[in-house]
């Protein structure tokens, strides 16, 4: 089975994010970066499948400049076979729709059995790209997947939906966006990190893809602002006091 | 003619209350609006929806809509939008809304703003506020396309109140293709408690409760006493103390109840992202350095295993 999997670079999930005073973005001066945690889960799922089968291929795709290579190498060290980076400077100004169009073009070149993506990236938090791609390609779509079972030419997946679990069956080629509980991504070993340096990482220029991105993006961030700050309150010395405050000061009981 | 269409949500032909938040959004921003509801038999849902001041409530009952399939819903909504020339297509950022709305956006060549918590006018255009980076920043977002697709964060808009009665209208949709996924089953987490996004009070537990048995034994009586819902941190869900649909946070549910009690939850930013808009936050934690105290109105440093039963008793006795 052949997989195409996204490997997006995001700011370290544990990093404290501060909005710049002029609202033009967030302060990335001392930022650390990581593979989007949901993409890591997708990579893990794909790698597990080819390891189990002893055949198949996992191809990573990312959109960005050479700074992204460190995270792509991490994905390769997890066990992906090769990677593609679509060369884009200032990739963060692209909206979900442009990202989706680029990924559609890569899909059309790679023709995988399964296009696997994280359900959202932890910076933009839009949760749109997988669904946009499925619509552009008219692929069977399963989002928020927490379990995958491979049948002959089909996959059966469990989706985490509000209020429960939904089971769908999809024929391949198919698109799957993955949720937290699908697996625990491995941490690559040092030998695998060394091996990853030798794996193919192909750069593709945006101009070489048969797509046109609009001059004006469909969705634009005009400005970023800090959310209203919540002030910490008081620490109380007893549960009786807490109860009294809830009842007589906050009036929530 | 309304410019805005609200896509309502149902399960088993019962209205999902989240839709009332989308209605509040439309009213707050001064839109006249229509509502559409799809399902296998939804005339009664349409009647229920007719009490909230829409210009019209459209409904389409068909076996095609018995189970929710994103592709099918997107085709149906696209057909309705093109026929009636709406400018805004609005639903909620539930797992359902997230699943089909981007597909509608593609069909309409539209931009989409996800999970919005507010809007503000800027000349002729409307900018949408959406939390990004787990709520560490709020983006003022412009949609530059003629059609605009929006999902609304339920916790940011209280449920709409009933107002005037609107006409309801059955419509037939003719452009639905065969789905390319097979629906197998839906296993619902049955609970007699209010849903997380609808509850007035939420008692949420973390990893510090150490087991599923402790989690239930401590939190259930307190949630009962408050007639509230139970939530959980990601670590608690990952550890199997609670089911996935109870997870509060960046990748789980966003909630804003009147009262949120965080029990043995340290307060990672990913968790805070889902609950920091609650009106009153209580934190109970052994570790007095836990970040949860930075957002809590009332904190108690101590052992949950003694504190929670005591609080439960006090609330039950009502003194």
Coordinates of C-alpha atoms in Angstrom, one line a residue:
Chain A
X1 CA 0.0 0.0 0.0
X2 CA 1.3 3.4 -0.9
X3 CA 0.7 6.4 1.4
X4 CA 1.1 10.1 0.9
X5 CA 1.4 11.9 4.3
X6 CA 1.6 15.5 5.2
X7 CA 4.6 16.6 7.4
X8 CA 3.9 20.2 8.4
X9 CA 6.3 22.2 10.4
X10 CA 4.7 24.0 13.3
X11 CA 5.8 25.9 16.4
X12 CA 6.7 23.6 19.4
X13 CA 3.3 22.8 21.0
X14 CA 4.7 23.6 24.4
X15 CA 6.0 27.0 23.4
X16 CA 4.3 30.1 24.8
X17 CA 2.9 32.1 21.9
X18 CA 2.9 35.9 22.1
X19 CA 1.2 38.2 19.6
X20 CA 3.4 41.0 18.2
X21 CA 2.5 44.5 19.3
X22 CA 1.7 45.6 15.8
X23 CA -0.7 42.6 15.3
X24 CA 1.2 41.4 12.2
X25 CA 1.8 38.0 13.6
X26 CA 3.2 36.1 16.6
X27 CA 6.7 36.4 18.0
X28 CA 8.8 33.7 16.5
X29 CA 12.2 35.1 17.4
X30 CA 13.2 32.2 19.6
X31 CA 10.8 29.7 18.3
X32 CA 11.4 26.0 18.3
X33 CA 9.7 23.9 15.7
X34 CA 8.3 20.4 15.5
X35 CA 6.3 18.2 13.1
X36 CA 2.6 19.0 13.6
X37 CA 1.6 16.4 16.3
X38 CA -1.4 15.2 14.2
X39 CA 0.8 14.7 11.1
X40 CA 3.2 12.7 13.3
X41 CA 0.3 10.4 14.1
X42 CA -0.5 10.1 10.4
X43 CA 3.1 9.3 9.6
X44 CA 3.2 6.6 12.4
X45 CA 0.0 5.0 11.1
X46 CA 1.4 4.8 7.5
X47 CA 4.8 3.5 8.6
X48 CA 3.2 0.9 10.9
X49 CA 1.2 -0.5 7.9
X50 CA 4.2 -0.8 5.5
X51 CA 6.3 -2.4 8.3
X52 CA 3.6 -4.9 8.9
X53 CA 3.2 -5.7 5.3
X54 CA 6.9 -5.7 4.5
X55 CA 6.1 -3.7 1.4
X56 CA 4.6 -0.5 0.3
X57 CA 5.8 3.1 0.5
X58 CA 5.3 6.2 2.6
X59 CA 5.9 9.5 0.9
X60 CA 6.0 12.7 3.0
X61 CA 4.9 16.1 1.6
X62 CA 5.6 19.5 3.1
X63 CA 5.2 23.1 1.8
X64 CA 7.8 25.6 2.8
X65 CA 11.4 26.7 2.6
X66 CA 14.6 24.8 3.5
X67 CA 14.0 25.5 7.2
X68 CA 11.3 22.8 7.0
X69 CA 13.9 20.1 6.1
X70 CA 14.7 19.4 9.8
X71 CA 11.1 18.4 10.5
X72 CA 10.9 16.4 7.2
X73 CA 14.0 14.5 8.2
X74 CA 12.3 13.7 11.5
X75 CA 9.4 12.2 9.5
X76 CA 11.8 10.2 7.4
X77 CA 13.6 9.0 10.5
X78 CA 10.2 7.7 11.7
X79 CA 10.3 5.4 8.8
X80 CA 8.9 7.2 5.7
X81 CA 10.7 6.3 2.5
X82 CA 11.1 9.6 0.8
X83 CA 9.8 13.1 0.9
X84 CA 8.8 16.0 -1.3
X85 CA 9.0 19.7 -0.3
X86 CA 7.1 22.2 -2.4
X87 CA 9.3 25.2 -2.3
X88 CA 7.4 28.2 -1.0
X89 CA 8.8 31.2 0.9
X90 CA 6.5 32.6 3.5
X91 CA 4.3 29.6 3.3
X92 CA 2.3 30.8 6.3
X93 CA 0.6 33.4 4.2
X94 CA -1.2 30.8 2.2
X95 CA -4.7 30.0 3.2
X96 CA -6.2 26.5 3.6
X97 CA -7.5 26.5 0.0
X98 CA -4.1 27.3 -1.5
X99 CA -2.4 24.6 0.6
X100 CA -5.1 22.1 -0.5
X101 CA -4.6 23.0 -4.2
X102 CA -0.8 22.4 -3.9
X103 CA -1.4 19.1 -2.1
X104 CA -3.9 18.1 -4.8
X105 CA -1.2 18.6 -7.4
X106 CA 1.2 16.4 -5.5
X107 CA -1.4 13.8 -5.1
X108 CA -2.0 13.7 -8.8
X109 CA 1.7 13.1 -9.3
X110 CA 2.1 10.4 -6.6
X111 CA -1.3 8.7 -6.9
X112 CA -1.1 7.0 -3.5
X113 CA -3.7 4.5 -2.2
X114 CA -4.2 6.6 0.9
X115 CA -3.7 10.3 1.4
X116 CA -3.3 10.6 5.2
X117 CA -3.2 13.9 7.1
X118 CA -3.4 15.2 10.6
X119 CA -6.9 16.4 11.4
X120 CA -5.7 19.9 12.1
X121 CA -2.4 21.8 12.5
X122 CA -1.9 23.2 15.9
X123 CA -1.0 26.7 14.7
X124 CA -3.9 27.6 12.3
X125 CA -6.4 25.3 14.0
X126 CA -8.7 25.5 10.9
X127 CA -9.3 21.8 10.3
X128 CA -10.1 22.4 6.6
X129 CA -7.3 21.1 4.4
X130 CA -8.2 17.4 4.4
X131 CA -11.8 18.0 3.6
X132 CA -10.9 20.6 0.8
X133 CA -8.6 18.0 -0.8
X134 CA -11.2 15.2 -0.6
X135 CA -13.7 17.5 -2.4
X136 CA -11.3 18.7 -5.1
X137 CA -10.3 15.1 -5.8
X138 CA -13.7 13.5 -5.1
X139 CA -12.0 11.0 -2.9
X140 CA -13.8 9.0 -0.2
X141 CA -13.3 11.0 3.0
X142 CA -13.0 10.0 6.6
X143 CA -12.0 12.7 9.1
X144 CA -11.0 12.4 12.8
X145 CA -10.1 8.8 12.5
X146 CA -9.0 6.9 15.6
X147 CA -8.9 3.3 14.3
X148 CA -8.0 1.9 10.9
X149 CA -8.6 -1.7 9.6
X150 CA -7.3 -2.6 6.2
X151 CA -9.5 -5.0 4.2
X152 CA -8.8 -6.0 0.7
X153 CA -9.3 -2.9 -1.4
X154 CA -11.1 -1.1 1.3
X155 CA -10.4 0.4 4.7
X156 CA -12.7 0.4 7.6
X157 CA -12.3 3.3 10.0
X158 CA -13.7 4.5 13.3
X159 CA -14.2 8.2 13.5
X160 CA -14.4 10.2 16.7
X161 CA -17.6 12.3 16.4
X162 CA -19.5 14.4 18.9
X163 CA -21.3 11.9 21.1
X164 CA -19.7 8.7 20.0
X165 CA -17.9 6.7 17.4
X166 CA -18.8 6.3 13.8
X167 CA -17.7 3.5 11.6
X168 CA -17.3 4.0 7.8
X169 CA -15.9 1.9 5.0
X170 CA -14.0 3.4 2.2
X171 CA -12.7 2.0 -1.0
X172 CA -9.2 3.1 -2.0
X173 CA -7.9 5.5 -3.1
X174 CA -9.1 7.4 0.0
X175 CA -8.4 10.3 2.2
X176 CA -8.1 10.0 5.9
X177 CA -7.5 12.7 8.6
X178 CA -6.3 11.3 11.9
X179 CA -7.2 12.0 15.5
X180 CA -5.2 11.8 18.7
X181 CA -6.0 8.3 19.7
X182 CA -5.0 6.4 16.6
X183 CA -1.5 5.7 17.9
X184 CA 1.5 7.0 19.8
X185 CA 4.1 8.2 17.4
X186 CA 7.5 6.7 17.9
X187 CA 10.6 8.7 18.7
X188 CA 13.2 7.9 16.0
X189 CA 16.4 6.1 17.0
X190 CA 19.8 7.6 16.4
X191 CA 20.6 5.1 13.6
X192 CA 17.3 5.9 11.9
X193 CA 18.0 9.6 12.1
X194 CA 21.4 8.9 10.4
X195 CA 19.6 6.9 7.7
X196 CA 17.1 9.6 7.2
X197 CA 19.8 12.0 6.1
X198 CA 20.4 9.8 3.1
X199 CA 16.8 9.4 2.1
X200 CA 15.5 11.3 -0.9
X201 CA 14.1 14.7 -0.2
X202 CA 12.9 16.2 -3.5
X203 CA 12.3 19.9 -3.9
X204 CA 9.5 20.9 -6.3
X205 CA 9.1 24.5 -7.4
X206 CA 5.6 25.9 -7.1
X207 CA 5.9 27.0 -10.8
X208 CA 6.4 23.5 -11.9
X209 CA 3.0 22.4 -10.6
X210 CA 0.1 22.8 -12.8
X211 CA -1.9 25.0 -10.5
X212 CA -2.7 28.7 -10.2
X213 CA -3.1 30.2 -6.8
X214 CA -5.1 33.4 -6.6
X215 CA -3.3 36.7 -6.1
X216 CA -5.7 37.5 -3.3
X217 CA -6.1 34.6 -0.9
X218 CA -9.7 33.6 -0.1
X219 CA -9.1 34.0 3.6
X220 CA -6.8 36.7 5.0
X221 CA -5.7 37.3 8.5
X222 CA -5.9 41.1 8.7
X223 CA -4.5 41.3 12.2
X224 CA -3.8 39.2 15.2
X225 CA -4.8 40.3 18.7
X226 CA -4.2 38.8 22.1
X227 CA -7.2 37.1 23.7
X228 CA -8.7 38.9 26.7
X229 CA -6.5 38.0 29.7
X230 CA -8.1 36.2 32.5
X231 CA -6.9 37.2 35.9
X232 CA -6.1 34.6 38.4
X233 CA -8.4 34.8 41.5
X234 CA -7.9 33.9 45.0
X235 CA -6.8 30.7 46.7
X236 CA -9.0 29.6 49.5
X237 CA -8.0 27.9 52.6
X238 CA -10.9 25.5 53.0
X239 CA -13.6 23.8 51.0
X240 CA -16.2 25.5 53.2
X241 CA -14.8 28.8 52.2
X242 CA -14.9 27.7 48.5
X243 CA -18.5 26.7 48.9
X244 CA -19.4 30.0 50.5
X245 CA -17.8 32.0 47.7
X246 CA -19.5 29.9 45.0
X247 CA -22.8 30.3 46.6
X248 CA -22.7 33.9 47.9
X249 CA -20.2 35.8 45.8
X250 CA -20.2 34.1 42.4
X251 CA -23.8 33.0 42.7
X252 CA -23.3 29.9 40.6
X253 CA -24.9 27.4 42.9
Chain B
X1 CA -34.5 37.6 0.6
X2 CA -32.2 36.3 3.2
X3 CA -28.5 36.5 2.6
X4 CA -27.5 33.9 5.1
X5 CA -28.3 30.2 5.4
X6 CA -27.9 28.3 8.6
X7 CA -27.4 24.6 8.2
X8 CA -29.1 23.0 11.2
X9 CA -27.9 19.7 12.8
X10 CA -29.9 16.7 13.9
X11 CA -29.4 13.2 15.0
X12 CA -32.2 10.6 14.8
X13 CA -34.4 13.4 13.6
X14 CA -34.0 15.3 16.8
X15 CA -32.6 18.8 16.7
X16 CA -29.1 19.3 18.1
X17 CA -29.1 22.4 20.3
X18 CA -25.8 23.5 18.9
X19 CA -27.8 25.0 16.0
X20 CA -29.3 27.6 18.3
X21 CA -25.8 29.0 18.7
X22 CA -25.5 29.5 15.0
X23 CA -28.9 31.3 15.1
X24 CA -27.6 33.6 17.8
X25 CA -24.6 34.5 15.6
X26 CA -26.9 35.4 12.7
X27 CA -29.1 37.5 14.9
X28 CA -26.3 39.2 16.7
X29 CA -24.7 40.3 13.5
X30 CA -28.0 41.6 12.2
X31 CA -28.6 39.1 9.4
X32 CA -32.0 38.0 8.2
X33 CA -31.6 34.3 7.7
X34 CA -33.1 31.0 6.5
X35 CA -32.5 27.7 8.0
X36 CA -32.1 24.3 6.3
X37 CA -32.5 20.9 8.0
X38 CA -31.8 17.6 6.3
X39 CA -32.7 14.2 7.6
X40 CA -34.7 11.1 6.9
X41 CA -37.9 12.6 8.4
X42 CA -37.4 16.2 9.6
X43 CA -40.7 18.0 9.3
X44 CA -41.1 18.1 13.1
X45 CA -37.5 19.4 13.4
X46 CA -38.4 22.1 10.9
X47 CA -41.4 23.0 13.0
X48 CA -39.2 23.3 16.0
X49 CA -36.8 25.5 14.1
X50 CA -39.6 27.7 12.9
X51 CA -39.8 29.4 16.4
X52 CA -36.5 31.3 16.2
X53 CA -37.2 34.2 13.8
X54 CA -35.9 32.8 10.5
X55 CA -37.4 34.2 7.2
X56 CA -38.0 30.6 6.2
X57 CA -37.2 27.2 7.4
X58 CA -36.4 24.8 4.6
X59 CA -36.4 21.0 5.1
X60 CA -35.7 18.0 3.0
X61 CA -36.7 14.6 4.2
X62 CA -35.0 11.8 2.3
X63 CA -33.4 8.4 3.1
X64 CA -30.3 9.9 1.5
X65 CA -29.9 12.0 4.7
X66 CA -30.6 9.3 7.2
X67 CA -26.9 9.0 8.1
X68 CA -24.6 12.0 7.9
X69 CA -22.2 11.8 5.0
X70 CA -20.1 14.8 4.3
X71 CA -20.1 14.5 0.5
X72 CA -23.9 14.1 0.4
X73 CA -24.5 17.1 2.7
X74 CA -22.1 19.3 0.7
X75 CA -24.0 18.5 -2.5
X76 CA -27.3 19.2 -0.9
X77 CA -26.3 22.5 0.7
X78 CA -24.6 23.6 -2.5
X79 CA -27.8 23.0 -4.5
X80 CA -29.8 25.0 -2.0
X81 CA -27.3 27.9 -1.9
X82 CA -27.1 28.2 -5.7
X83 CA -30.9 28.1 -6.0
X84 CA -31.5 30.8 -3.4
X85 CA -28.3 32.9 -3.8
X86 CA -27.2 33.1 -0.2
X87 CA -24.0 34.9 0.5
X88 CA -23.2 33.4 3.9
X89 CA -23.4 29.7 4.7
X90 CA -23.2 29.1 8.4
X91 CA -23.1 26.1 10.7
X92 CA -21.3 25.1 13.8
X93 CA -17.7 23.8 14.4
X94 CA -18.9 20.4 15.6
X95 CA -17.5 17.3 14.1
X96 CA -20.4 17.4 11.6
X97 CA -19.9 21.0 10.6
X98 CA -16.1 20.6 10.3
X99 CA -16.7 17.5 8.1
X100 CA -18.9 19.0 5.4
X101 CA -18.5 22.8 5.4
X102 CA -15.1 22.9 3.7
X103 CA -16.5 20.8 0.9
X104 CA -19.3 23.3 0.4
X105 CA -16.6 26.0 0.3
X106 CA -14.9 24.2 -2.6
X107 CA -18.1 23.9 -4.6
X108 CA -18.8 27.6 -4.2
X109 CA -15.2 28.7 -4.8
X110 CA -15.6 30.3 -1.4
X111 CA -13.3 31.1 1.5
X112 CA -14.1 29.6 4.9
X113 CA -13.5 30.9 8.4
X114 CA -13.5 28.1 11.0
X115 CA -14.6 28.2 14.6
X116 CA -15.4 31.8 14.9
X117 CA -16.1 33.5 18.2
X118 CA -17.1 37.0 17.1
X119 CA -17.3 39.4 14.3
X120 CA -16.7 43.1 13.8
X121 CA -17.6 45.5 11.0
X122 CA -14.8 47.1 9.0
X123 CA -16.3 49.4 6.4
X124 CA -18.5 47.3 4.2
X125 CA -16.9 44.0 5.2
X126 CA -17.3 41.9 8.2
X127 CA -14.2 40.5 9.9
X128 CA -14.4 37.3 11.8
X129 CA -12.6 36.6 15.0
X130 CA -11.1 33.1 15.3
X131 CA -8.8 31.7 17.9
X132 CA -5.5 30.2 16.5
X133 CA -2.5 28.7 18.3
X134 CA -4.8 27.0 20.9
X135 CA -6.4 30.4 21.6
X136 CA -3.1 32.2 22.3
X137 CA -4.0 34.6 19.5
X138 CA -7.2 35.7 17.9
X139 CA -7.1 36.4 14.1
X140 CA -9.3 39.0 12.6
X141 CA -10.2 37.2 9.4
X142 CA -11.5 38.5 6.1
X143 CA -13.2 36.2 3.6
X144 CA -12.5 37.8 0.2
X145 CA -14.8 35.6 -1.9
X146 CA -18.4 36.4 -3.0
X147 CA -19.7 33.4 -1.1
X148 CA -18.6 33.0 2.5
X149 CA -18.6 29.9 4.6
X150 CA -18.4 30.0 8.4
X151 CA -18.4 27.6 11.3
X152 CA -19.4 29.1 14.6
X153 CA -17.8 28.0 17.9
X154 CA -20.8 26.9 20.0
X155 CA -19.5 28.1 23.4
X156 CA -19.1 31.6 22.0
X157 CA -22.8 32.1 21.3
X158 CA -25.5 31.2 23.8
X159 CA -28.5 29.3 22.5
X160 CA -31.1 31.6 20.7
X161 CA -34.4 32.3 22.4
X162 CA -37.7 31.6 20.7
X163 CA -39.2 34.6 18.9
X164 CA -41.5 34.8 15.9
X165 CA -42.8 31.9 13.9
X166 CA -41.5 31.5 10.4
X167 CA -43.0 29.5 7.5
X168 CA -41.6 26.1 6.8
X169 CA -41.1 24.7 3.3
X170 CA -40.4 21.2 2.1
X171 CA -37.9 21.1 -0.7
X172 CA -36.7 18.3 -3.0
X173 CA -33.1 18.1 -3.9
X174 CA -32.2 16.5 -7.2
X175 CA -28.5 16.7 -7.6
X176 CA -27.3 14.2 -5.0
X177 CA -24.9 11.6 -6.3
X178 CA -24.1 8.1 -4.9
X179 CA -22.0 8.4 -1.7
X180 CA -18.4 7.1 -2.1
X181 CA -18.2 6.0 1.6
X182 CA -20.3 3.3 3.2
X183 CA -21.9 4.1 6.6
X184 CA -21.5 1.1 8.8
X185 CA -22.6 2.2 12.3
X186 CA -22.8 4.9 14.9
X187 CA -22.0 3.9 18.5
X188 CA -23.4 6.6 20.7
X189 CA -22.0 7.3 24.2
X190 CA -25.2 7.2 26.1
X191 CA -25.5 9.5 29.0
X192 CA -28.3 11.1 31.0
X193 CA -26.1 14.1 31.6
X194 CA -26.4 17.3 29.6
X195 CA -24.0 17.5 26.7
X196 CA -20.7 19.3 27.4
X197 CA -21.3 22.2 25.1
X198 CA -24.8 22.7 26.6
X199 CA -24.2 22.3 30.3
X200 CA -24.4 25.1 32.8
X201 CA -21.9 23.4 35.0
X202 CA -19.0 21.2 34.2
X203 CA -16.8 19.1 36.5
X204 CA -13.6 18.1 34.7
X205 CA -11.0 15.6 35.8
X206 CA -7.4 15.1 35.0
X207 CA -4.6 12.6 35.2
X208 CA -4.2 13.3 38.9
X209 CA -7.3 11.2 39.6
X210 CA -5.1 8.1 38.8
X211 CA -7.8 5.7 37.7
X212 CA -11.1 5.4 35.9
X213 CA -12.7 4.2 39.1
X214 CA -11.5 7.3 41.0
X215 CA -12.5 9.5 38.2
X216 CA -16.1 8.3 38.3
X217 CA -16.4 7.9 42.0
X218 CA -15.3 11.5 42.7
X219 CA -16.8 13.4 39.8
X220 CA -20.1 11.7 39.2
X221 CA -21.7 12.7 42.6
X222 CA -20.5 16.3 42.2
X223 CA -21.8 16.5 38.6
X224 CA -25.1 15.0 39.8
X225 CA -25.3 17.6 42.6
X226 CA -24.8 20.4 40.1
X227 CA -27.0 18.8 37.3
X228 CA -23.9 19.3 35.2
X229 CA -21.7 17.5 32.7
X230 CA -18.4 15.7 33.1
X231 CA -15.3 16.7 31.2
X232 CA -11.8 15.5 31.1
X233 CA -8.3 16.6 30.2
X234 CA -6.5 15.0 27.2
X235 CA -4.3 13.0 29.6
X236 CA -7.3 11.6 31.4
X237 CA -8.9 10.6 28.1
X238 CA -5.6 9.1 26.9
X239 CA -5.3 7.1 30.2
X240 CA -8.8 5.7 29.6
X241 CA -10.5 7.4 32.5
X242 CA -13.1 9.0 30.2
X243 CA -14.3 8.7 26.7
X244 CA -13.0 10.8 23.9
X245 CA -16.1 13.0 23.5
X246 CA -15.6 14.3 27.0
X247 CA -12.2 15.9 26.2
X248 CA -12.1 19.6 26.7
X249 CA -9.4 21.6 25.0
X250 CA -7.8 22.6 21.7
X251 CA -8.4 19.3 20.1
X252 CA -11.5 18.4 22.0
X253 CA -14.5 20.5 22.9
X254 CA -14.6 24.2 23.6
X255 CA -16.9 25.0 26.5
X256 CA -18.1 28.1 28.4
X257 CA -20.4 27.1 31.2
X258 CA -21.3 29.3 34.2
X259 CA -19.2 27.1 36.4
X260 CA -16.2 25.0 35.5
X261 CA -14.6 22.9 38.2
X262 CA -11.1 21.6 37.2
X263 CA -10.2 18.7 39.4
X264 CA -6.6 17.5 39.4
X265 CA -6.0 19.2 36.1
X266 CA -2.6 21.0 35.8
X267 CA -3.8 23.3 33.1
X268 CA -1.7 22.9 29.9
X269 CA -2.4 25.6 27.3
X270 CA -4.2 23.0 25.2
X271 CA -6.7 22.4 28.0
X272 CA -7.1 26.1 28.8
X273 CA -7.9 26.7 25.1
X274 CA -11.1 24.8 25.6
X275 CA -12.4 26.3 28.9
X276 CA -10.9 29.6 29.7
X277 CA -14.1 31.5 28.6
X278 CA -16.1 29.8 31.3
X279 CA -17.8 32.4 33.6
X280 CA -16.5 31.1 36.9
X281 CA -13.5 28.7 37.1
X282 CA -12.6 26.7 40.1
X283 CA -9.4 24.8 40.4
X284 CA -8.6 22.0 42.9
X285 CA -5.1 20.7 42.7
X286 CA -2.4 19.4 45.0
X287 CA 0.3 21.4 43.3
X288 CA 0.0 25.1 44.2
X289 CA 2.2 26.0 41.2
X290 CA -0.2 24.4 38.7
X291 CA -0.9 26.7 35.8
X292 CA -4.6 26.1 36.1
X293 CA -4.6 28.5 39.1
X294 CA -3.5 31.3 36.8
X295 CA -7.0 31.3 35.2
X296 CA -9.1 30.1 38.1
X297 CA -11.3 32.6 40.0
X298 CA -11.3 30.3 43.0
X299 CA -8.5 27.9 43.8
X300 CA -8.0 25.3 46.5
X301 CA -4.7 23.6 47.0
X302 CA -5.3 20.2 48.3
X303 CA -6.2 16.6 47.8
X304 CA -9.1 16.1 45.4
X305 CA -9.9 12.8 47.1
X306 CA -11.0 14.6 50.3
X307 CA -12.0 18.0 48.8
X308 CA -14.5 16.8 46.2
X309 CA -16.7 14.6 48.5
X310 CA -16.8 17.5 51.0
X311 CA -17.8 20.0 48.3
X312 CA -20.4 17.6 47.0
X313 CA -21.9 17.2 50.5
X314 CA -22.0 21.0 51.0
X315 CA -23.7 21.5 47.6
X316 CA -26.2 18.7 48.3
X317 CA -27.1 20.0 51.7
X318 CA -27.6 23.4 50.1
X319 CA -26.7 25.4 53.2

